Each structure stands twice: as C-alpha cells, then as structure tokens.
Coordinates of C-alpha atoms and ligand atoms in Angstrom, one line a residue:
M1 CA 17.2 1.3 -10.3
E2 CA 16.4 0.2 -13.9
I3 CA 15.2 -3.2 -14.8
T4 CA 15.7 -4.5 -18.4
V5 CA 14.4 -7.7 -20.0
K6 CA 16.4 -9.5 -22.7
T7 CA 17.9 -12.9 -23.7
L8 CA 21.4 -13.3 -22.4
D9 CA 23.8 -16.2 -22.0
V10 CA 24.1 -16.1 -18.2
T11 CA 27.6 -17.4 -17.8
Q12 CA 29.0 -15.4 -20.7
T13 CA 27.9 -12.0 -19.4
K14 CA 30.1 -9.4 -17.7
T15 CA 28.3 -8.3 -14.6
D16 CA 28.8 -7.9 -10.8
C17 CA 26.5 -10.9 -10.0
I18 CA 24.6 -13.5 -11.9
V19 CA 21.6 -15.3 -10.3
V20 CA 20.5 -18.8 -11.2
G21 CA 17.8 -21.0 -9.7
L22 CA 17.3 -24.6 -8.7
F23 CA 14.5 -26.5 -7.0
A24 CA 14.2 -28.4 -3.7
D25 CA 14.1 -31.7 -5.7
K26 CA 17.7 -30.8 -6.7
T27 CA 16.9 -30.2 -10.4
L28 CA 18.8 -27.3 -11.9
T29 CA 17.4 -24.7 -14.3
P30 CA 19.4 -24.5 -17.5
G31 CA 21.3 -21.4 -16.2
A32 CA 22.2 -23.3 -13.0
A33 CA 23.4 -26.2 -15.1
K34 CA 25.6 -23.9 -17.1
L35 CA 27.0 -22.3 -14.0
N36 CA 27.7 -25.8 -12.6
A37 CA 29.6 -26.7 -15.8
V38 CA 31.8 -23.5 -15.9
T39 CA 32.6 -23.9 -12.2
E40 CA 33.4 -27.6 -12.6
G41 CA 30.6 -28.8 -10.4
G42 CA 30.3 -25.8 -8.1
V43 CA 26.5 -25.8 -7.9
V44 CA 26.3 -29.5 -7.2
R45 CA 29.0 -29.1 -4.5
L46 CA 26.9 -26.5 -2.8
L47 CA 24.0 -29.0 -2.7
D48 CA 26.2 -31.8 -1.5
L49 CA 27.7 -29.7 1.3
G50 CA 24.1 -28.7 2.3
D51 CA 25.1 -25.0 2.1
L52 CA 21.8 -24.1 0.4
T53 CA 18.6 -24.5 2.4
L54 CA 16.1 -26.1 0.0
K55 CA 13.2 -23.7 0.5
A56 CA 11.9 -20.9 -1.7
G57 CA 13.9 -17.8 -1.3
H58 CA 17.0 -19.3 0.3
T59 CA 20.3 -18.3 -1.4
A60 CA 24.0 -19.2 -1.4
W61 CA 27.0 -17.4 -2.9
L62 CA 29.6 -18.7 -5.3
T63 CA 32.7 -16.7 -6.1
A64 CA 33.7 -16.8 -9.8
G65 CA 37.1 -17.8 -11.0
P66 CA 39.5 -15.8 -13.2
K67 CA 38.1 -17.2 -16.4
Q68 CA 34.5 -16.1 -15.7
P69 CA 33.2 -12.7 -16.9
F70 CA 30.9 -12.3 -13.9
S71 CA 32.3 -11.5 -10.4
R72 CA 29.9 -13.7 -8.3
A73 CA 27.0 -16.0 -8.6
L74 CA 24.0 -16.3 -6.4
V75 CA 22.2 -19.6 -6.4
V76 CA 18.6 -19.5 -5.2
C77 CA 16.1 -22.1 -4.4
L78 CA 12.9 -21.3 -6.3
G79 CA 10.5 -23.8 -4.7
S80 CA 9.8 -27.5 -4.4
S81 CA 9.9 -28.4 -8.1
A82 CA 9.8 -26.7 -11.5
K83 CA 6.1 -27.4 -11.9
A84 CA 5.1 -26.4 -8.3
V85 CA 6.7 -23.0 -8.0
S86 CA 3.9 -20.5 -6.9
L87 CA 3.6 -16.8 -7.1
Q88 CA 4.1 -16.7 -3.4
D89 CA 7.4 -18.6 -3.8
M90 CA 8.5 -16.2 -6.5
T91 CA 7.7 -13.3 -4.3
A92 CA 9.8 -14.8 -1.5
T93 CA 12.6 -15.4 -4.0
A94 CA 12.4 -11.9 -5.5
G95 CA 12.5 -10.3 -2.0
A96 CA 15.4 -12.5 -0.9
L97 CA 17.3 -11.6 -4.1
A98 CA 16.7 -7.9 -3.6
R99 CA 18.1 -8.3 0.0
A100 CA 21.1 -10.4 -1.1
T101 CA 22.1 -8.2 -4.1
T102 CA 21.8 -5.0 -2.0
S103 CA 23.9 -6.4 0.9
K104 CA 27.1 -6.3 -1.2
N105 CA 28.8 -3.9 -3.4
I106 CA 26.8 -4.9 -6.5
K107 CA 25.8 -2.3 -9.1
Q108 CA 24.6 -4.7 -11.8
A109 CA 23.0 -8.1 -11.5
L110 CA 21.6 -10.5 -14.1
W111 CA 18.9 -13.0 -13.1
D112 CA 18.4 -15.9 -15.5
L113 CA 14.7 -16.7 -15.4
D114 CA 14.7 -19.4 -18.1
G115 CA 13.0 -22.5 -16.7
A116 CA 12.5 -20.8 -13.3
A117 CA 8.7 -20.6 -13.4
D118 CA 7.7 -21.2 -17.0
H119 CA 4.1 -22.1 -16.0
L120 CA 3.4 -18.8 -14.4
A121 CA 2.2 -15.9 -16.5
G122 CA 5.1 -13.7 -17.5
E123 CA 3.2 -10.5 -16.8
Q124 CA 2.5 -11.5 -13.2
L125 CA 6.1 -12.7 -12.8
G126 CA 7.6 -9.4 -14.1
A127 CA 5.2 -7.4 -11.9
L128 CA 6.1 -9.1 -8.7
I129 CA 9.8 -8.9 -9.4
A130 CA 9.7 -5.2 -10.1
E131 CA 7.5 -4.6 -7.0
A132 CA 9.8 -6.6 -4.7
F133 CA 13.0 -4.9 -5.8
G134 CA 11.3 -1.4 -6.0
K135 CA 10.0 -1.8 -2.4
H136 CA 13.2 -3.1 -1.1
L137 CA 15.3 -0.3 -2.5
Y138 CA 13.2 2.4 -0.7
R139 CA 15.1 4.2 2.1
Y140 CA 13.8 7.0 4.3
T141 CA 16.3 9.9 4.1
A142 CA 14.2 13.1 4.4
T143 CA 15.3 13.9 8.0
K144 CA 18.2 11.4 8.4
K145 CA 21.5 10.8 6.6
P146 CA 21.6 7.8 4.4
T147 CA 23.5 4.9 6.1
D148 CA 26.4 3.1 4.5
T149 CA 24.1 0.1 4.0
A150 CA 22.3 2.1 1.3
P151 CA 21.8 -0.2 -1.7
K152 CA 24.2 0.2 -4.6
L153 CA 22.1 -1.8 -7.2
E154 CA 21.6 0.4 -10.3
K155 CA 20.6 -2.2 -12.9
L156 CA 18.9 -5.5 -12.9
S157 CA 18.8 -7.5 -16.1
L158 CA 16.2 -10.3 -16.4
S159 CA 17.1 -12.9 -19.0
I160 CA 14.3 -15.0 -20.6
A161 CA 13.7 -16.8 -23.9
K162 CA 12.9 -14.5 -26.9
G163 CA 9.2 -15.3 -27.1
K164 CA 8.6 -14.4 -23.5
I165 CA 10.3 -11.0 -23.4
K166 CA 7.1 -9.0 -24.1
P167 CA 4.8 -10.1 -21.3
L168 CA 7.7 -10.1 -18.8
A169 CA 8.6 -6.6 -19.8
Q170 CA 5.0 -5.4 -19.5
G171 CA 4.8 -6.9 -16.1
V172 CA 8.0 -5.2 -15.1
A173 CA 6.6 -1.8 -16.2
Q174 CA 3.4 -2.4 -14.1
G175 CA 5.3 -3.5 -11.0
T176 CA 7.6 -0.5 -11.3
S177 CA 4.7 1.8 -11.4
L178 CA 3.1 0.0 -8.4
A179 CA 6.3 0.2 -6.4
K180 CA 6.5 3.9 -7.1
G181 CA 3.0 4.3 -5.7
I182 CA 3.7 2.2 -2.7
N183 CA 6.9 4.0 -1.9
F184 CA 5.2 7.4 -2.3
A185 CA 2.6 6.3 0.3
R186 CA 5.4 5.0 2.6
E187 CA 7.3 8.3 2.4
L188 CA 4.2 10.4 3.3
G189 CA 3.5 8.0 6.2
N190 CA 7.0 8.1 7.5
L191 CA 7.5 11.9 7.4
P192 CA 7.2 13.5 10.8
P193 CA 3.9 15.2 11.7
N194 CA 5.5 18.6 12.0
I195 CA 6.3 18.3 8.3
C196 CA 3.4 16.2 7.0
T197 CA 0.5 18.5 7.9
P198 CA -2.8 18.7 6.1
T199 CA -1.4 21.7 4.0
Y200 CA 1.7 19.6 3.2
L201 CA -0.5 16.7 1.9
A202 CA -2.4 19.2 -0.3
E203 CA 0.9 20.5 -1.7
Q204 CA 2.1 16.9 -2.3
A205 CA -1.1 16.1 -4.2
K206 CA -0.6 19.3 -6.4
Q207 CA 3.1 18.3 -6.9
L208 CA 2.1 14.8 -8.0
A209 CA -0.5 16.1 -10.5
K210 CA 2.2 18.4 -12.1
G211 CA 4.0 15.2 -13.2
Y212 CA 1.0 13.6 -15.0
P213 CA -1.4 15.4 -17.4
A214 CA -4.3 13.0 -16.6
L215 CA -4.2 14.1 -12.9
S216 CA -6.0 17.2 -11.6
V217 CA -6.3 18.5 -8.1
K218 CA -8.8 20.7 -6.3
V219 CA -8.3 21.7 -2.6
L220 CA -11.1 22.9 -0.4
D221 CA -10.1 25.1 2.5
E222 CA -12.0 25.4 5.8
K223 CA -14.2 28.2 4.5
A224 CA -15.3 26.2 1.5
M225 CA -16.0 23.2 3.7
A226 CA -18.0 25.3 6.1
K227 CA -20.1 26.5 3.2
L228 CA -20.8 22.9 2.2
G229 CA -21.9 22.2 5.8
M230 CA -19.0 19.9 6.7
H231 CA -19.2 20.6 10.4
S232 CA -18.3 17.1 11.4
L233 CA -15.0 17.2 9.6
L234 CA -14.3 20.7 10.9
S235 CA -15.0 19.7 14.5
V236 CA -11.8 17.6 14.3
S237 CA -9.5 20.4 13.2
A238 CA -11.1 22.9 15.6
G239 CA -8.5 22.5 18.3
S240 CA -5.5 22.7 15.9
A241 CA -3.5 25.6 14.5
Q242 CA -3.3 23.6 11.3
P243 CA -6.3 24.1 9.0
A244 CA -8.1 21.1 7.6
Q245 CA -8.0 20.4 3.9
L246 CA -10.3 18.5 1.6
I247 CA -8.1 17.3 -1.2
V248 CA -9.8 16.1 -4.4
V249 CA -7.5 14.4 -6.9
E250 CA -9.0 13.1 -10.2
Y251 CA -7.3 10.7 -12.6
Q252 CA -9.0 10.5 -15.9
G253 CA -7.4 7.8 -18.0
K254 CA -8.7 6.6 -21.4
T255 CA -12.2 5.4 -20.4
S256 CA -15.7 6.8 -20.3
K257 CA -16.7 4.9 -17.2
Q258 CA -18.1 6.3 -13.9
P259 CA -15.3 6.7 -11.4
V260 CA -14.1 4.5 -8.6
V261 CA -14.0 7.0 -5.7
L262 CA -11.3 6.4 -3.0
V263 CA -11.8 8.3 0.3
G264 CA -8.7 8.5 2.6
K265 CA -8.5 9.3 6.3
G266 CA -5.8 11.9 6.5
I267 CA -5.3 12.7 10.2
T268 CA -1.7 13.9 10.1
F269 CA -1.5 13.5 13.9
D270 CA -4.1 12.0 16.3
T271 CA -3.6 13.1 19.9
G272 CA -7.1 11.9 20.6
G273 CA -8.1 15.6 21.2
I274 CA -9.8 16.4 24.5
S275 CA -10.3 12.6 24.9
L276 CA -6.4 12.6 25.0
K277 CA -4.6 9.3 24.3
P278 CA -2.0 7.9 26.7
G279 CA 1.6 8.9 26.0
Q280 CA 3.0 5.5 25.3
G281 CA 3.7 5.1 21.6
M282 CA 1.8 8.2 20.7
D283 CA 4.3 9.1 18.0
E284 CA 2.9 6.3 15.9
M285 CA -0.3 8.4 15.5
K286 CA 1.7 10.3 12.8
F287 CA 0.7 7.2 10.7
D288 CA -3.0 8.1 11.1
M289 CA -2.9 9.6 7.6
C290 CA -1.8 6.4 5.9
G291 CA -5.3 6.0 4.4
A292 CA -4.8 9.3 2.6
A293 CA -1.3 8.3 1.6
S294 CA -2.6 5.1 0.1
V295 CA -5.1 7.1 -2.0
L296 CA -2.3 9.3 -3.4
G297 CA -0.1 6.2 -3.9
T298 CA -2.8 4.4 -5.8
L299 CA -3.4 7.5 -8.0
A300 CA 0.4 7.8 -8.6
A301 CA 0.7 4.2 -9.6
L302 CA -2.3 4.3 -12.0
A303 CA -1.1 7.6 -13.5
D304 CA 2.4 6.3 -13.9
A305 CA 1.1 3.2 -15.7
K306 CA -1.3 5.3 -17.9
A307 CA -4.1 2.9 -16.8
P308 CA -7.3 3.2 -18.8
V309 CA -9.4 3.9 -15.7
H310 CA -11.3 6.8 -14.0
V311 CA -10.5 7.3 -10.3
V312 CA -11.3 10.1 -7.9
G313 CA -9.4 10.4 -4.7
I314 CA -10.9 12.4 -1.8
I315 CA -8.7 13.1 1.2
A316 CA -10.0 14.4 4.5
A317 CA -6.9 15.9 6.1
A318 CA -6.9 17.3 9.6
E319 CA -4.9 17.3 12.8
N320 CA -6.7 16.2 16.0
M321 CA -5.5 18.3 18.9
P322 CA -6.7 19.5 22.3
G323 CA -7.0 23.2 22.9
S324 CA -9.4 25.9 24.0
R325 CA -11.2 25.8 20.7
A326 CA -11.2 22.0 20.5
T327 CA -14.4 19.9 20.3
K328 CA -15.5 18.6 23.7
P329 CA -17.2 15.3 24.5
G330 CA -20.9 16.0 24.5
D331 CA -20.7 18.5 21.6
V332 CA -23.3 18.0 18.9
V333 CA -22.4 18.9 15.3
T334 CA -24.4 18.7 12.0
S335 CA -22.7 16.8 9.2
M336 CA -23.0 17.7 5.5
S337 CA -25.6 15.0 5.2
G338 CA -27.8 16.8 7.6
Q339 CA -27.6 14.1 10.3
T340 CA -26.6 15.4 13.7
I341 CA -23.8 13.7 15.6
E342 CA -23.1 13.6 19.4
I343 CA -19.4 13.5 19.8
L344 CA -19.0 11.3 22.9
N345 CA -15.3 10.7 22.3
T346 CA -13.1 13.1 20.4
D347 CA -10.6 10.3 19.8
A348 CA -13.1 8.6 17.4
E349 CA -12.3 11.4 14.9
G350 CA -11.6 9.3 11.8
R351 CA -15.3 8.6 11.2
L352 CA -16.0 12.3 11.8
V353 CA -13.8 13.4 8.9
L354 CA -14.8 10.5 6.7
C355 CA -18.5 10.9 6.9
D356 CA -18.4 14.4 5.3
A357 CA -15.9 13.2 2.7
L358 CA -18.3 10.3 1.9
T359 CA -21.2 12.6 1.5
Y360 CA -19.1 14.8 -0.8
A361 CA -18.3 11.6 -2.9
E362 CA -22.0 11.5 -4.0
R363 CA -21.4 14.3 -6.5
F364 CA -19.1 12.1 -8.6
K365 CA -21.9 9.6 -9.3
P366 CA -19.5 6.9 -8.4
K367 CA -19.5 3.3 -9.6
V368 CA -18.3 2.4 -6.2
V369 CA -16.8 4.2 -3.2
I370 CA -14.0 2.7 -1.1
D371 CA -12.7 4.4 2.0
I372 CA -9.3 3.6 3.5
A373 CA -8.7 4.4 7.2
T374 CA -6.5 3.7 10.2
L375 CA -9.8 3.7 12.0
T376 CA -9.8 1.5 15.1
G377 CA -7.4 -0.1 17.5
A378 CA -10.1 -2.8 17.8
C379 CA -9.3 -3.9 14.2
V380 CA -5.7 -4.6 15.3
V381 CA -7.1 -6.7 18.2
A382 CA -9.4 -8.7 15.8
L383 CA -7.0 -9.3 12.9
G384 CA -3.5 -8.5 14.1
H385 CA -1.1 -7.1 11.5
H386 CA -1.6 -9.4 8.6
A387 CA -5.1 -8.7 7.3
T388 CA -6.8 -5.4 6.5
G389 CA -10.4 -5.3 7.9
L390 CA -13.0 -5.1 5.1
F391 CA -16.7 -4.1 5.4
A392 CA -19.1 -3.5 2.5
N393 CA -22.8 -2.8 1.8
D394 CA -22.4 -4.8 -1.5
Q395 CA -21.1 -8.4 -1.5
A396 CA -19.9 -8.3 -5.1
L397 CA -17.7 -5.3 -4.2
A398 CA -16.4 -7.1 -1.1
D399 CA -15.6 -10.2 -3.1
A400 CA -13.8 -8.2 -5.8
L401 CA -11.7 -6.5 -3.1
L402 CA -10.9 -9.8 -1.3
A403 CA -9.8 -11.3 -4.6
A404 CA -7.7 -8.2 -5.5
G405 CA -6.0 -8.5 -2.1
N406 CA -5.2 -12.2 -2.7
R407 CA -3.7 -11.4 -6.2
A408 CA -1.7 -8.6 -4.8
Q409 CA -0.6 -10.5 -1.7
D410 CA -2.0 -7.6 0.2
R411 CA -4.9 -9.4 1.9
A412 CA -8.1 -8.3 3.5
W413 CA -10.6 -10.2 5.6
Q414 CA -14.3 -9.4 5.7
L415 CA -16.1 -8.6 9.0
P416 CA -19.9 -8.3 9.4
L417 CA -21.9 -5.1 8.9
W418 CA -25.2 -6.4 10.3
D419 CA -28.0 -4.2 11.5
D420 CA -27.7 -5.8 14.9
Y421 CA -24.7 -3.7 15.6
Q422 CA -26.3 -0.4 14.6
K423 CA -28.2 0.1 18.0
G424 CA -25.0 0.8 19.7
L425 CA -24.8 4.2 18.0
D426 CA -28.1 5.5 19.4
S427 CA -27.9 8.9 21.1
N428 CA -30.5 10.8 23.3
F429 CA -29.2 14.1 21.9
A430 CA -28.4 13.6 18.2
D431 CA -29.3 11.4 15.3
I432 CA -26.2 9.3 15.9
A433 CA -23.4 9.0 18.5
N434 CA -19.8 8.8 17.3
I435 CA -18.9 5.7 19.5
G436 CA -20.7 2.5 20.1
G437 CA -19.0 1.0 23.1
R438 CA -15.8 -1.1 23.5
E439 CA -17.1 -4.4 22.1
G440 CA -16.9 -4.9 18.3
G441 CA -15.3 -1.5 18.0
S442 CA -14.3 -1.8 14.4
I443 CA -17.8 -3.0 13.4
T444 CA -19.6 -0.1 15.1
A445 CA -17.1 2.3 13.5
A446 CA -18.1 0.8 10.1
C447 CA -21.8 1.0 11.1
F448 CA -21.3 4.7 11.7
L449 CA -19.8 5.2 8.2
S450 CA -22.6 3.1 6.7
R451 CA -25.1 5.9 7.8
F452 CA -23.5 8.1 5.2
T453 CA -23.1 5.7 2.3
K454 CA -26.7 4.7 1.5
K455 CA -26.6 6.2 -2.0
F456 CA -23.8 4.1 -3.5
K457 CA -22.0 0.8 -3.4
W458 CA -19.4 1.2 -0.7
A459 CA -16.6 -0.7 1.0
H460 CA -14.5 0.3 4.0
L461 CA -10.9 -0.9 4.6
D462 CA -9.7 -0.6 8.2
I463 CA -5.9 -0.5 7.9
A464 CA -5.1 0.2 11.5
G465 CA -3.1 -3.1 11.8
T466 CA -1.5 -3.1 8.3
A467 CA -0.5 0.4 7.4
W468 CA 2.8 0.5 9.4
H469 CA 5.3 -1.6 11.3
S470 CA 6.1 -0.8 15.0
G471 CA 9.4 -1.7 16.8
G472 CA 12.8 -2.1 15.2
N473 CA 11.7 -1.6 11.6
K474 CA 9.1 1.1 12.4
G475 CA 7.8 2.5 9.2
A476 CA 4.9 2.7 6.8
T477 CA 4.1 -0.3 4.7
G478 CA 2.3 1.4 1.8
R479 CA -0.6 -1.0 2.2
P480 CA -3.2 -1.3 0.8
V481 CA -1.9 0.4 -2.4
G482 CA -1.2 -3.1 -3.9
L483 CA -4.8 -4.2 -3.3
L484 CA -6.3 -1.0 -4.6
V485 CA -4.3 -0.8 -7.8
N486 CA -5.0 -4.5 -8.5
Y487 CA -8.8 -3.9 -7.9
V488 CA -8.9 -0.8 -10.1
L489 CA -6.9 -2.4 -13.0
N490 CA -9.1 -5.5 -12.8
Q491 CA -12.2 -3.2 -13.4
A492 CA -10.7 -1.7 -16.5
Ligands
LIG501 N1 -6.4 6.4 14.8 C1 -7.0 5.7 15.9 C2 -7.1 4.2 15.6 C3 -5.8 3.4 15.9 C4 -5.4 3.2 17.1 C5 -5.1 2.9 14.8 C6 -4.2 2.5 17.3 C7 -4.0 2.2 15.0 C8 -3.5 2.0 16.3 C9 -8.5 6.2 15.9 O1 -8.7 7.5 15.6 C10 -8.9 6.0 17.3 O2 -8.4 6.6 18.2 N2 -9.9 5.1 17.6 C11 -10.4 4.8 18.8 C12 -11.9 4.7 18.8 C13 -12.5 4.7 20.1 C14 -12.4 6.0 20.8 C15 -14.0 4.3 19.9 C16 -9.7 3.5 19.3 O3 -9.6 2.6 18.4 O4 -9.4 3.4 20.5
LIG502 MN1 -8.4 8.8 17.4
LIG503 ZN1 -7.3 8.4 14.4

C-alpha cells in the first residue's frame, strides 16, 4: 500500500471512500461539515440517531448519493474535542480506520486531516498513521493460503493544508519504514521452527543486507565460536542437529559515533533441552527468537529510513534440544569471558547464549549495549502482556528507553537489578550458576547477564510477555522494534 500526502477537496474527489472526523463535543472538522452539506445533513443525522459512539476511534458509514464522486464516507470520532485529541487517540483512530477500510472492497481511500489534530506535530501524526496502516495490512501467508478477508487497500491519500504537507509526509516516510521493520520481525517470529532455524536467520540477515548498501553481515559458525571460547553459547546447540550461528549485522549510517549494540536472543525453538518443558503450548517456543527478530527488524527500519546512526546487531541463534550430545544439568562450561557456569537447568538457555554474545559486543567499543530476549516466564507473571521488563546498569540509559517506549506506545517498565539478588546465583562448582531459584526469576536472570556487562553501559529488555499473542490471534507482535527505533533515532 502507498500513502500520499496532498491538499484535496474531500467531497469533490473520486475515490472508493472518504474519511472525515468529528469530536465527542459534536463539533465537526471542516471536511465533516462539507460532507454534512453535500449529504443534506447526513453527518448531523448520524449524531442525532446516536449511530456513532462518541469515543476516539469509533466509526460510522454513510453511503454516497448519485451526485457524489466518492462511493462511501466513513465518519470517525477523533477524541473529546479539537484541542484535546492525543497521540493515543489518533493511534486508536488510525487503527480503527485501517480495520474499517480493509473490511470492505476499498482500493483507495482519502482521509481529510484538516482540523483533525492541528496541535499535534505533523511528523508524529504522519508516522503513527503509516505505522498503524502498515501493521494492519500485514498477513501471514508463508505456509497458508491468503483468506478472502485479505485487505484490498492499495492507496491511502492524506489531505492536509499546503503548509503542513512536508512534516506530515516526512512522518509518513518514517512510519512506513518502521512498519516494514515491525512486519519483518513479525514474519520471522511467525515462521514455523522447521523453517526458521539458526541457519535460516543468518540467510535472512544476508538477504536483508543485500537490499541496503549501509548494511553488512558477518556470520560466525560453531568452529569460529569455539575458537573464541563461546562454550556457554555452544552448550545450548549441543543437542541439536541445527548448528548455532552468531550473526553480526552492522548498519553504518552517516555518523561517526560509537555504535549502539543490540544483542538478540535467537532460540529458534526452545524445548527446554534435558530439563524438558511440559507439552502444553510448547509450539509457542518457536517465538523464542523474537529478540533476534526485533534486532533485524530495527536494523531494517533504520536502513530503510537511511537514519544517520551507527548500530551493530548481534544475534545468538541456536536451537535448544534434548539428545545424546545435549548439555546435562550439572555440566560446567567456560564462557568466552572466562567465567565458569554450572548449568543447573538447561531450560535457562537464553542467558547462556546471550552471555557470550554480550562478551563479543565489547570489541565494538559500544556507546551502549541493549539485549532483547524472551528470557523468563517470570516476567510474564510480573508484568503480564502489556509492558516489557527493563533492567539496566545505567539509569540514564534506562530512562531514555522508558521514554522511547512511551513515545512509541511500546512501553517498558523497570525492575530492580540490586546486588541483593546476586547471591541466588552462587554455585559450589563454578563461578556462577545459571538459575537463581523460582522467586524473582526475571531479576536473577538479569543478574546473571549483569556479570557479563561490566565493561559498558547496558540494558536488558525481557520481552517474554510482549513479543507475541497467544490464543485466537496467535502471532508475533514485532515488539519492541518501535521502542528500539525510537530510542536510536532520538540518539542521532
Ligand atoms: N524462553 C523461555 C522463557 C519463556 C517462557 C518466555 C514462557 C515466554 C513464555 C526461557 O528460555 C525459559 O525457559 N526460562 C525458564 C527459566 C527457568 C528455568 C529459570 C522459565 O522462565 O521458566
Ligand atoms: Mn528455556
Ligand atoms: Zn528460551
């Protein structure tokens, strides 16, 4: 779908659908007033009949008459009043419009934004509209025929006053790039684990880099990793026929700054290993590579937007399987950092792959390092499915990430990383154990990672509760690509 920005007379345009807005206080935008005039009071009649719920994002249809060049009109409530419409309201509205316009046989639509949210920055507005439509139009079809509810929308025109075209169009371009990155991450997450293996992830990274000259990729195989001493990472893939891959993707935009390094957990399937998981819902452990997918999605969005930033993505990709060569509880391995680890539970594998990737990150002299991982079920218990868990050894970095999450409407919530929790990781047989007991499970997991991040500013995002939806609309969300892109662009 293509989004264009220009100044149009909404009721004089030939299109499948026009969209006009009004407010809960029953004031009409200029476009709604025009529609009301050409339909001899049609909009006011809708209000009098009570057919439009006066809450942001609620819509009602009007069918056009023979004299009108447009086929239908969609009337949308934008929020409580012209002055009070928020970015959240506009996000709800954009999402509702994407849903409504794709529910019918509509190929082209025109949304008149004049007077809709004049006090909001055009750039933010354009970005959130493009993101909402871009995300809504994604459908998974790799291993399934498209359904007949597949959206038909090919073109969305946004109409705005001449002087406001430029910022709105810039925002649209940004939001379009972001949606591409988010949908790329969703697609990788959704692909079945017999397709999306560590090798497949490496191929996808190479494929992505082919499309953008500022992206470069290097893949380390198991032999190269063994040479570097990454025996913690390799202990996870030991039981699998699929070899582990360390995928390094660098985006060098126009800047001379030290890179932001993003480290993604890429467990393409997590059976738990010898500490086998129960069968119920185990298929969802195909999503255990969503941290890795979010790193690739973020790089895709930044490269697509030609952002003036420097970002290195490191993906620790492996499959966690039981088998005769698999790591056993009680095994002790030496990590690349030199610290020995007693593996008490092979299902706490995310931290085992991440710790070596984090040590590897040192060589990039990073400005900051952020890891993204579906790390603990305990994080889902603590925060549910709304907030990503955030831990950091630097409060300024934590604050910047929280703020980015708020701006992107992809929120995180900080949890403590106090020394009090470190004792839980003591081992009689190694420098550190890989589990710290049931209580505070996401905190002790973060404490484990903190042992490998002493040389740089670091934050950890636990996306176990936010990376995918279960149930009827099972599927990857693409979170936290929005947060990460927003954070990186804000550093530029
Ligand atoms: N990938 C899981 C975490 C997970 C579980 C994410 C459920 C989302 C939903 C991770 O590798 C894991 O198995 N963690 C264990 C750690 C435990 C053994 C200390 C967990 O959370 O149970
Ligand atoms: Mn696990
Ligand atoms: Zn896992």
